[in-house]
mmCIF file with all atom_site columns, C-alpha atoms in Angstrom:
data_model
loop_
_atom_site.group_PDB
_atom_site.id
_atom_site.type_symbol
_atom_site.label_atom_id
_atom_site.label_alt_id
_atom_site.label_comp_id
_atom_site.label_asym_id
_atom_site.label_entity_id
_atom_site.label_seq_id
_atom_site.pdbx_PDB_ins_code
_atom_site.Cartn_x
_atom_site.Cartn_y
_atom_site.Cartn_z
_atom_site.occupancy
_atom_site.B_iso_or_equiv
_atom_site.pdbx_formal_charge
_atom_site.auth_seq_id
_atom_site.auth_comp_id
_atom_site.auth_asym_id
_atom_site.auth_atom_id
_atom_site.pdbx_PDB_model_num
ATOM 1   C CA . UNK A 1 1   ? 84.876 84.124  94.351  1.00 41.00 ? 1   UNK A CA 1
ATOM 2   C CA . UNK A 1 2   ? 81.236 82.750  95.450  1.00 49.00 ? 2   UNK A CA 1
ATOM 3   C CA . UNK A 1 3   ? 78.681 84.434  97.101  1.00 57.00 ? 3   UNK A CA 1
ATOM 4   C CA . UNK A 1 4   ? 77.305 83.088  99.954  1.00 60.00 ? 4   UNK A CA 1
ATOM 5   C CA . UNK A 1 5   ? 73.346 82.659  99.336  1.00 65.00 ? 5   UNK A CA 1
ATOM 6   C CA . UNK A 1 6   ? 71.392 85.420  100.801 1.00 68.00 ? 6   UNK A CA 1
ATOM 7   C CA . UNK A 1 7   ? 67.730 85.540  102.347 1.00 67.00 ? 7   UNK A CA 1
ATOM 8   C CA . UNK A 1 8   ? 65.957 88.578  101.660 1.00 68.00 ? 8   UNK A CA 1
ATOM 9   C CA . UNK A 1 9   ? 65.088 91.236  104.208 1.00 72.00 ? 9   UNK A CA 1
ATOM 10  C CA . UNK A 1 10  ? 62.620 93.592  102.440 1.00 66.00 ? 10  UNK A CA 1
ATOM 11  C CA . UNK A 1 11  ? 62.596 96.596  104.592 1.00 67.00 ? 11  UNK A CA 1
ATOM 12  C CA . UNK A 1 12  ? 61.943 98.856  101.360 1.00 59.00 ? 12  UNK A CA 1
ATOM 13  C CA . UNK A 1 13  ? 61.215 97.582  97.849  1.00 59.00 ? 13  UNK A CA 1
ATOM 14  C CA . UNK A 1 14  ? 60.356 99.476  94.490  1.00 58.00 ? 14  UNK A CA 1
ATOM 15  C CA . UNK A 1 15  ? 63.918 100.757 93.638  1.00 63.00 ? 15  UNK A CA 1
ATOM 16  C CA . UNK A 1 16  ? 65.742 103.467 94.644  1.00 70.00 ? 16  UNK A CA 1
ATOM 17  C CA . UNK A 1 17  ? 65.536 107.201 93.970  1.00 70.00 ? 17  UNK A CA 1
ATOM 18  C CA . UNK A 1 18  ? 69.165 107.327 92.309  1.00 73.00 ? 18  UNK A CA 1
ATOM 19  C CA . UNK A 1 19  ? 68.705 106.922 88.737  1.00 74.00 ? 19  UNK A CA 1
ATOM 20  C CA . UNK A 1 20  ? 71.734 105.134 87.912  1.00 68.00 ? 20  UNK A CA 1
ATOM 21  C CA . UNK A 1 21  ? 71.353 104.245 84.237  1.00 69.00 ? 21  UNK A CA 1
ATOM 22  C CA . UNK A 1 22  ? 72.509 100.402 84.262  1.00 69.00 ? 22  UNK A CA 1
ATOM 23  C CA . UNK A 1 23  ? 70.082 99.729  87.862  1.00 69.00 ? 23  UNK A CA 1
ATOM 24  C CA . UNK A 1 24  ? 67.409 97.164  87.698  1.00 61.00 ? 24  UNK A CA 1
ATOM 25  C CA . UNK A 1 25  ? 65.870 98.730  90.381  1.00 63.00 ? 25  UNK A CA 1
ATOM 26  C CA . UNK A 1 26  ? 65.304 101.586 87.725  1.00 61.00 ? 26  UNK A CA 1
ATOM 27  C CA . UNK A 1 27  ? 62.782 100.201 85.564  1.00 60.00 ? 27  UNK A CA 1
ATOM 28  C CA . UNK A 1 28  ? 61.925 96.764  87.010  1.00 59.00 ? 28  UNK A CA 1
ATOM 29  C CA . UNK A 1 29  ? 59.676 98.051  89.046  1.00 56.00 ? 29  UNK A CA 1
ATOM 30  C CA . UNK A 1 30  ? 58.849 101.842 88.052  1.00 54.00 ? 30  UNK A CA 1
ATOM 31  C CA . UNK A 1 31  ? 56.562 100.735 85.594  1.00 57.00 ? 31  UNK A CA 1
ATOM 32  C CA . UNK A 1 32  ? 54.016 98.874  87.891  1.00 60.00 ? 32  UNK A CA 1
ATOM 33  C CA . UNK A 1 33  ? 54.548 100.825 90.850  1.00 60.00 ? 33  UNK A CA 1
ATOM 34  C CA . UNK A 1 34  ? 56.135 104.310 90.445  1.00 63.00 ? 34  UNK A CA 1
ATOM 35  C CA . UNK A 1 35  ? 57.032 104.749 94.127  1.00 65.00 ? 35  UNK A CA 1
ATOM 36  C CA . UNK A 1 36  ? 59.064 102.837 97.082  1.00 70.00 ? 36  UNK A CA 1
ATOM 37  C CA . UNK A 1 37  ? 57.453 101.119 99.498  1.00 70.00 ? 37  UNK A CA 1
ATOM 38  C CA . UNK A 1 38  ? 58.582 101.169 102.910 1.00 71.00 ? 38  UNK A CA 1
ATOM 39  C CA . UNK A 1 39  ? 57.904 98.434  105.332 1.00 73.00 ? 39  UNK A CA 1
ATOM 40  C CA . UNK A 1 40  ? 57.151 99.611  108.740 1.00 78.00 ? 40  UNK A CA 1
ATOM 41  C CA . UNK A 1 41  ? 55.745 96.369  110.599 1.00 86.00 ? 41  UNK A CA 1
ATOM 42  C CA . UNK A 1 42  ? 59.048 96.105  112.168 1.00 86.00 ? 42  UNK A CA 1
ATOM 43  C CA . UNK A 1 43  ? 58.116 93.973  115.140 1.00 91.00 ? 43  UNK A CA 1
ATOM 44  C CA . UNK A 1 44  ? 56.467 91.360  113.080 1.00 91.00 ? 44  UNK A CA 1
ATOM 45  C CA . UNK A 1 45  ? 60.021 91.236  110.229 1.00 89.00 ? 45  UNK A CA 1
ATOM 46  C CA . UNK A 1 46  ? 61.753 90.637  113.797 1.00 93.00 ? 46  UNK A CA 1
ATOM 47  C CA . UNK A 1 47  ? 59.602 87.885  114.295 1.00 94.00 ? 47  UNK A CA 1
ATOM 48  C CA . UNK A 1 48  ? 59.981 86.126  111.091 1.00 92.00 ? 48  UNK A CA 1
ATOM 49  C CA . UNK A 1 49  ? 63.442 86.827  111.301 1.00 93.00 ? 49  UNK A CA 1
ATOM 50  C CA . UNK A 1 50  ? 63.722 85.022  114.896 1.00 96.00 ? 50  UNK A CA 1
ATOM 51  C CA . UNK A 1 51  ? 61.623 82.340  113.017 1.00 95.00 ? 51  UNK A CA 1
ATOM 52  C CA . UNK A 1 52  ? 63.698 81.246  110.108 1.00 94.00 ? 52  UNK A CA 1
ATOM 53  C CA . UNK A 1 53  ? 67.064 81.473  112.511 1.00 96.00 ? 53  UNK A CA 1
ATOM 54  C CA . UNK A 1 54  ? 65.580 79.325  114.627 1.00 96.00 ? 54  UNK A CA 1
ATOM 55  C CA . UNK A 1 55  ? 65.226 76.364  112.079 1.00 95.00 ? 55  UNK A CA 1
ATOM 56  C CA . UNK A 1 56  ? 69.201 76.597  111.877 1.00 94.00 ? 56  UNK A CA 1
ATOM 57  C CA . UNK A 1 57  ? 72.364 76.639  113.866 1.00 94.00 ? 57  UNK A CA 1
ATOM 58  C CA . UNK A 1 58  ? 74.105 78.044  110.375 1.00 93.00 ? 58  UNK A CA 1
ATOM 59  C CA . UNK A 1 59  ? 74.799 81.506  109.560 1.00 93.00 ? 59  UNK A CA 1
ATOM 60  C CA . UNK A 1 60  ? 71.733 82.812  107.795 1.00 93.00 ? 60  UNK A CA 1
ATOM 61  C CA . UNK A 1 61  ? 72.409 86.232  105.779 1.00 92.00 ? 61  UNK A CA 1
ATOM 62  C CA . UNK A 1 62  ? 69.567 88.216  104.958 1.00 91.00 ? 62  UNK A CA 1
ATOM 63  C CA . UNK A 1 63  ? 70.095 90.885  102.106 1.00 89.00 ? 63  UNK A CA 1
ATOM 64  C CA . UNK A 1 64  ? 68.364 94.218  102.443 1.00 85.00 ? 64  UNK A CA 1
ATOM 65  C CA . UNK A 1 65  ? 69.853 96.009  100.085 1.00 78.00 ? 65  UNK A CA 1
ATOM 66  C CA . UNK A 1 66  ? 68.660 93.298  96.874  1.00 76.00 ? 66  UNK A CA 1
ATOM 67  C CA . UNK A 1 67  ? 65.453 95.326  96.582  1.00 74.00 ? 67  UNK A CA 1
ATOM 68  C CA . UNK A 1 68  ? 66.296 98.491  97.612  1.00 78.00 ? 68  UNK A CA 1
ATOM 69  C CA . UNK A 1 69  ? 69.289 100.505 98.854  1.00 83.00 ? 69  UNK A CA 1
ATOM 70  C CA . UNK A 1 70  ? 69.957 99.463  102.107 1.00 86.00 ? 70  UNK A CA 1
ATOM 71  C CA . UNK A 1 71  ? 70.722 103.321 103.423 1.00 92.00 ? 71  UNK A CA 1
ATOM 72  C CA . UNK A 1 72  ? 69.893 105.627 101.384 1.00 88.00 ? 72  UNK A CA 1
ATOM 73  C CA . UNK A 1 73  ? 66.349 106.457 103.332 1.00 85.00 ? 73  UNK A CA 1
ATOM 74  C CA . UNK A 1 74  ? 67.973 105.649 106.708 1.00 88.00 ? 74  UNK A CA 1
ATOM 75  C CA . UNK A 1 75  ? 67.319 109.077 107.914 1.00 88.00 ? 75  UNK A CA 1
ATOM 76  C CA . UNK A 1 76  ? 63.550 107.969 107.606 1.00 85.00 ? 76  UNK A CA 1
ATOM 77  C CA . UNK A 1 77  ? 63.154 104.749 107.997 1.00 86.00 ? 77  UNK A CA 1
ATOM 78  C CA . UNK A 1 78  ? 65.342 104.010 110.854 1.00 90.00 ? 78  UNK A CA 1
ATOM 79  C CA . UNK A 1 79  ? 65.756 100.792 109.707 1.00 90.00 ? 79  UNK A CA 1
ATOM 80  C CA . UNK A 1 80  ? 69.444 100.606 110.279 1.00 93.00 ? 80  UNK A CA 1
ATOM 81  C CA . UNK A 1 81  ? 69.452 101.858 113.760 1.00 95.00 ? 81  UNK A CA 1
ATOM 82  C CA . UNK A 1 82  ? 66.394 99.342  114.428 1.00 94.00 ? 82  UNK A CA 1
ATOM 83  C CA . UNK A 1 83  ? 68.093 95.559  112.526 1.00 95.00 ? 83  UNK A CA 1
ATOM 84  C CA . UNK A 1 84  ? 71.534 96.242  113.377 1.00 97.00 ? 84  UNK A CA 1
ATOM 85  C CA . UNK A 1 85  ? 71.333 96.053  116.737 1.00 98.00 ? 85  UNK A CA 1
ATOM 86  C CA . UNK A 1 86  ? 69.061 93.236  116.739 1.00 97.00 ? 86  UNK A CA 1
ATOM 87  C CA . UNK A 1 87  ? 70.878 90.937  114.298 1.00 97.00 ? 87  UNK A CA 1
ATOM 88  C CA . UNK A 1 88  ? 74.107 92.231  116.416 1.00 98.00 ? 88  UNK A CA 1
ATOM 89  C CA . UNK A 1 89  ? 72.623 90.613  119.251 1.00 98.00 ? 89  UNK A CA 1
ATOM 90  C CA . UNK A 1 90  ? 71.841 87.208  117.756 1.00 97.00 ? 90  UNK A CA 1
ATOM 91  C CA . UNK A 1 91  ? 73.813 84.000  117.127 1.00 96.00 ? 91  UNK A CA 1
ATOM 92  C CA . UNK A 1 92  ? 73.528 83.320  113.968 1.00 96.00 ? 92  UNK A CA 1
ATOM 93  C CA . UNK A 1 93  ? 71.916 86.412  111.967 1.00 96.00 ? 93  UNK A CA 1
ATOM 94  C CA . UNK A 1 94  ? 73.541 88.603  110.184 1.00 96.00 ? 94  UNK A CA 1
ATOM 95  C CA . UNK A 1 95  ? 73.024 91.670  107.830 1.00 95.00 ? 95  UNK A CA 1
ATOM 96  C CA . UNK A 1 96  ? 73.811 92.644  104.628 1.00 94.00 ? 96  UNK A CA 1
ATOM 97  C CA . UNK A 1 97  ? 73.483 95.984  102.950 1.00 94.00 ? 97  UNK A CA 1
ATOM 98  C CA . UNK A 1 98  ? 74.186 97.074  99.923  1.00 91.00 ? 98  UNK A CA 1
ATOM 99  C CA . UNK A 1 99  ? 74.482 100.955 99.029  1.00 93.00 ? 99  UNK A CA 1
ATOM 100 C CA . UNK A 1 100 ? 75.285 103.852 96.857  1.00 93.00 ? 100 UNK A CA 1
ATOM 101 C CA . UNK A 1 101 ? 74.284 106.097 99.832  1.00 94.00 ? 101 UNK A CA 1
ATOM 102 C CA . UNK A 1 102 ? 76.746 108.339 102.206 1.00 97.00 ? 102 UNK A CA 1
ATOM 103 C CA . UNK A 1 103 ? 73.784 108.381 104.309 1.00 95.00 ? 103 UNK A CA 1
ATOM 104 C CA . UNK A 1 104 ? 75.927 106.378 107.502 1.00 97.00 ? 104 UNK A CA 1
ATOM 105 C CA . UNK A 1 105 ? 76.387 108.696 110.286 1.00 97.00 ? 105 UNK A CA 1
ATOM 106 C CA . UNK A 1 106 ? 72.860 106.994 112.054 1.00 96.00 ? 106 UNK A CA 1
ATOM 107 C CA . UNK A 1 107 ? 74.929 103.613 111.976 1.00 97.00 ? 107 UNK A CA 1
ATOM 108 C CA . UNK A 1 108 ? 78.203 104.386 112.880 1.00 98.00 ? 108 UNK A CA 1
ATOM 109 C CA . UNK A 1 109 ? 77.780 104.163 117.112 1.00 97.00 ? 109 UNK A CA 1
ATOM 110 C CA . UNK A 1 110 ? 75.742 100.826 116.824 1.00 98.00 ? 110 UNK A CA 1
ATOM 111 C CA . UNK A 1 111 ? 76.147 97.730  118.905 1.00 97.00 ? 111 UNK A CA 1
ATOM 112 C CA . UNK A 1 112 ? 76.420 95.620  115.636 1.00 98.00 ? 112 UNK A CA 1
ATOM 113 C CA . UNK A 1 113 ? 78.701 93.031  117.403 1.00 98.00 ? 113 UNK A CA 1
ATOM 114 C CA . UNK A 1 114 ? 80.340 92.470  113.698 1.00 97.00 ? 114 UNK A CA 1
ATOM 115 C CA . UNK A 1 115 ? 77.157 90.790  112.248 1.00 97.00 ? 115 UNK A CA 1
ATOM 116 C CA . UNK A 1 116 ? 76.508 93.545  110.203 1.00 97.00 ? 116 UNK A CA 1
ATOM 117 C CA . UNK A 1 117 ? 78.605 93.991  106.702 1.00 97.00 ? 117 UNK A CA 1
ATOM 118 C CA . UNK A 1 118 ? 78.020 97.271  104.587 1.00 97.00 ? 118 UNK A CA 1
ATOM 119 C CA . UNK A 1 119 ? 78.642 97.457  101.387 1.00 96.00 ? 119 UNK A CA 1
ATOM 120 C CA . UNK A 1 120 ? 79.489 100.115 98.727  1.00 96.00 ? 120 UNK A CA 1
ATOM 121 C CA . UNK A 1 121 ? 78.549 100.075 95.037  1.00 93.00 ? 121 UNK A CA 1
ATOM 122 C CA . UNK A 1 122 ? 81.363 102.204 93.964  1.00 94.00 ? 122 UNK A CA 1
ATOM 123 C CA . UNK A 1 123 ? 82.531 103.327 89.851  1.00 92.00 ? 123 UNK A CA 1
ATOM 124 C CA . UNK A 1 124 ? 85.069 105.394 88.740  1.00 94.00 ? 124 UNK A CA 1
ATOM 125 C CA . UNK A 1 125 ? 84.444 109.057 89.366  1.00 94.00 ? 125 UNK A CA 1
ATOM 126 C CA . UNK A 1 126 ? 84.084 109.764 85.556  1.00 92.00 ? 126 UNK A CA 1
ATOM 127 C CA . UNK A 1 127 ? 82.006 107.090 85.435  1.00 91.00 ? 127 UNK A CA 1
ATOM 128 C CA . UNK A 1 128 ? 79.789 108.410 88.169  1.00 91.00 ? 128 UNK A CA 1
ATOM 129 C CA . UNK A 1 129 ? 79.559 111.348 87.374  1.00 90.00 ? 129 UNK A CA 1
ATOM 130 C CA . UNK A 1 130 ? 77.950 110.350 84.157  1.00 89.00 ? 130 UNK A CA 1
ATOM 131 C CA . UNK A 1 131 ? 75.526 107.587 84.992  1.00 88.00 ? 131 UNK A CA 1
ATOM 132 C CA . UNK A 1 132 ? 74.894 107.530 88.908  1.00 88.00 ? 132 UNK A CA 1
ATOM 133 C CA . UNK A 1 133 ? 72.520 110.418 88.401  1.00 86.00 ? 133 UNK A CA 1
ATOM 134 C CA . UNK A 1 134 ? 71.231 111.415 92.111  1.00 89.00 ? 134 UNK A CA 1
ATOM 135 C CA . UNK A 1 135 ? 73.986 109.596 93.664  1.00 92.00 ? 135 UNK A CA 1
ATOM 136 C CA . UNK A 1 136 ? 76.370 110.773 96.098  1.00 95.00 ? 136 UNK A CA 1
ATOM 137 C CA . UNK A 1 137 ? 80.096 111.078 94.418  1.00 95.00 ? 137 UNK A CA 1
ATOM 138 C CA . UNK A 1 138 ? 82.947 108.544 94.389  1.00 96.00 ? 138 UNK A CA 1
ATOM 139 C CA . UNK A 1 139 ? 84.564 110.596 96.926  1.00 97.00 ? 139 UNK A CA 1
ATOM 140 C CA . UNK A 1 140 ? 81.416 110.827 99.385  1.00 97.00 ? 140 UNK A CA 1
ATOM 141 C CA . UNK A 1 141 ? 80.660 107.078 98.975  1.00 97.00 ? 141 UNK A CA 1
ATOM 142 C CA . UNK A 1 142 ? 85.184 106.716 100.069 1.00 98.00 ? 142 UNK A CA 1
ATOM 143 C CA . UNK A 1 143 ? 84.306 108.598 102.793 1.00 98.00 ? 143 UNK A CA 1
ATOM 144 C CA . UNK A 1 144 ? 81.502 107.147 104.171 1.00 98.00 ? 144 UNK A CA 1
ATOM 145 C CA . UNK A 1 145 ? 83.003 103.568 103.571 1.00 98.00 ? 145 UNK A CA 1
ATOM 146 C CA . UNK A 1 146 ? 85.924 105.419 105.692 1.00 98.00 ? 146 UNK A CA 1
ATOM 147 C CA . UNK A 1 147 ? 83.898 106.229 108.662 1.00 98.00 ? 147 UNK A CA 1
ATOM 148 C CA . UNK A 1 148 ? 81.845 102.577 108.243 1.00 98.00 ? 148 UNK A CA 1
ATOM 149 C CA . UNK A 1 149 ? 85.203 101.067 108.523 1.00 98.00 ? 149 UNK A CA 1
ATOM 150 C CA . UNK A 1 150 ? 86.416 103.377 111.621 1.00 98.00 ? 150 UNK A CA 1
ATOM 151 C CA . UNK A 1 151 ? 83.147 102.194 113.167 1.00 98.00 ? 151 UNK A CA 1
ATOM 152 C CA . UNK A 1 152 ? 84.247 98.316  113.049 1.00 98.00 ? 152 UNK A CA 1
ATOM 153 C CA . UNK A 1 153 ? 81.668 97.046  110.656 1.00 98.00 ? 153 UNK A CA 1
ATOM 154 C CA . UNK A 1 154 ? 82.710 94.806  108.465 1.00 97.00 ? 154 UNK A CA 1
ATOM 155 C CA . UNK A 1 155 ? 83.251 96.575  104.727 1.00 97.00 ? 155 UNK A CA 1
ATOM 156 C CA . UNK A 1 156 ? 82.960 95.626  101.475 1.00 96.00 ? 156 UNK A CA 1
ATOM 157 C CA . UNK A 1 157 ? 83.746 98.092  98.326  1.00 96.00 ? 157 UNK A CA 1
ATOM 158 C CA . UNK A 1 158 ? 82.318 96.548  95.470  1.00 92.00 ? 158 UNK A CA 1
ATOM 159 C CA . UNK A 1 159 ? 82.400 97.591  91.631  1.00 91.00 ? 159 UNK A CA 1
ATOM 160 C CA . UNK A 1 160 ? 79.593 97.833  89.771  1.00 79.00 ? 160 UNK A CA 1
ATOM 161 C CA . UNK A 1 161 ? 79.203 97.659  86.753  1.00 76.00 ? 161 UNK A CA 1
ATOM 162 C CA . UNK A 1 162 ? 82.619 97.671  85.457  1.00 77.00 ? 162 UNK A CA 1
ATOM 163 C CA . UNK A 1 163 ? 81.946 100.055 82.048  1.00 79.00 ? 163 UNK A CA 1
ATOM 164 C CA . UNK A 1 164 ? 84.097 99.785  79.109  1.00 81.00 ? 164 UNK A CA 1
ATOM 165 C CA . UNK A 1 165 ? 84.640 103.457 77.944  1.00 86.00 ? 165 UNK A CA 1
ATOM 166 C CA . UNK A 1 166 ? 87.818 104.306 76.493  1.00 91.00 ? 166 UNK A CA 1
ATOM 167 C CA . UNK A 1 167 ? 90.562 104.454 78.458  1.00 92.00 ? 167 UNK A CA 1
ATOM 168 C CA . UNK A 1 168 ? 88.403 102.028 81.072  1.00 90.00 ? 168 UNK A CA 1
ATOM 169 C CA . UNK A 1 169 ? 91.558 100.067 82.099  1.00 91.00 ? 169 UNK A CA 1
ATOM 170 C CA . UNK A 1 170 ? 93.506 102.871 83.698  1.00 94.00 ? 170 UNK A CA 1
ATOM 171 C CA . UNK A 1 171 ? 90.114 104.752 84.683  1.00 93.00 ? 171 UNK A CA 1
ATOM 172 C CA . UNK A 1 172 ? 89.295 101.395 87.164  1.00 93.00 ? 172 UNK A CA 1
ATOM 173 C CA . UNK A 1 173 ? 93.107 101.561 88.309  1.00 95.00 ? 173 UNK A CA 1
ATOM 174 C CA . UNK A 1 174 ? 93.013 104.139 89.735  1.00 96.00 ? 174 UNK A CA 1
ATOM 175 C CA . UNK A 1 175 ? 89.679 104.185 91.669  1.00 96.00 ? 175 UNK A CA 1
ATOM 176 C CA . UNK A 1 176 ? 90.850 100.582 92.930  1.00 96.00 ? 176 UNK A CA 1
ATOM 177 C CA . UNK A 1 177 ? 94.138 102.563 93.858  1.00 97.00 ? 177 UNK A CA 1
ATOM 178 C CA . UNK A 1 178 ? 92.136 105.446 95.430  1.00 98.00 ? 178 UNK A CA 1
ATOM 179 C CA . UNK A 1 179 ? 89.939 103.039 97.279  1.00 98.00 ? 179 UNK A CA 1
ATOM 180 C CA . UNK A 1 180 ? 92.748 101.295 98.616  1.00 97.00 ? 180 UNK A CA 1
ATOM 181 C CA . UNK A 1 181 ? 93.908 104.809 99.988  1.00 98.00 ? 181 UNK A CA 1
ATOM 182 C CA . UNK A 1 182 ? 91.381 105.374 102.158 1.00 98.00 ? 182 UNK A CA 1
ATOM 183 C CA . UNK A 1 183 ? 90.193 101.883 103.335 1.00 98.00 ? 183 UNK A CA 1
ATOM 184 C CA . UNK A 1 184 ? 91.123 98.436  103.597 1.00 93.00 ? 184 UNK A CA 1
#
């Protein structure tokens, strides 16, 4: 598989406040600048996102969730419930983001016309458990890929890191198994 390139939407930057012991977004930038920033000049990102899909009649993806995690301040930032829409009602914009959050329910009755894709950085529970500190559980992340799903937004479910503990093989197995379970 290749990924499609991404532009980057930086609605937050700084990291995250899940302290998931593999994350970039951990240390990267914690040592410079030990807080998130939040980006709240939404009319003028709209603007330079009208600008650069202008200059092409190609699909242009822009990544929000590269810097930061797409929803996990969603609640506060209303920066779901402000893009979606907005790329939903463009040509050839769309959104990508990226989370370990179950923070959804703010999303789920948005016109996102299918331009919007969320997805889910998932691990095996046991896995989770011991090194997605702060994050919400396996089962919470299921669910809330669940409801993104019901919702019509386009899901993806993707693993990562894949650890190799003992017993890794069937551990993965059955998450992808589980996964499969709930969403599709």
């Amino acid at each position: 598989l290749m990924c499609p390139h991404f532009d980057r939407l930086k609605l937050a930057s700084n990291g995250c406040f899940y302290k998931c012991d593999w994350c970039y977004l951990k240390l990267t930038y914690r040592a410079s600048r030990p807080f998130i920033t939040v980006r709240a000049g939404y009319d003028k990102i709209k603007k330079q996102l009208k600008k650069r899909l202008a200059k092409t009649t190609d699909n242009v993806i822009f990544n929000s969730g590269e810097l930061a995690d797409s929803l996990a301040m969603e609640h506060l930032t209303r920066a779901g419930r402000e893009f979606i829409p907005w790329i939903g009602g463009t040509q050839n914009g769309h959104l990508f983001m990226l989370t370990k959050s179950d923070n959804v329910d703010d999303i789920l009755g948005l016109d996102h016309n299918g331009h919007t894709v969320v997805a889910f950085s998932m691990n095996a529970p046991e896995i989770s458990r011991k090194f997605e500190i702060g994050a919400p559980s396996f089962e919470r992340r299921l669910e809330a890929a669940r409801k993104v799903q019901a919702a019509g937004y386009p899901l993806r479910i993707r693993l990562d890191p894949i650890v190799p503990v003992e017993g890794w093989r069937e551990l993965y197995s059955q998450t992808i198994r589980r996964i499969f379970e709930v969403v599709s």
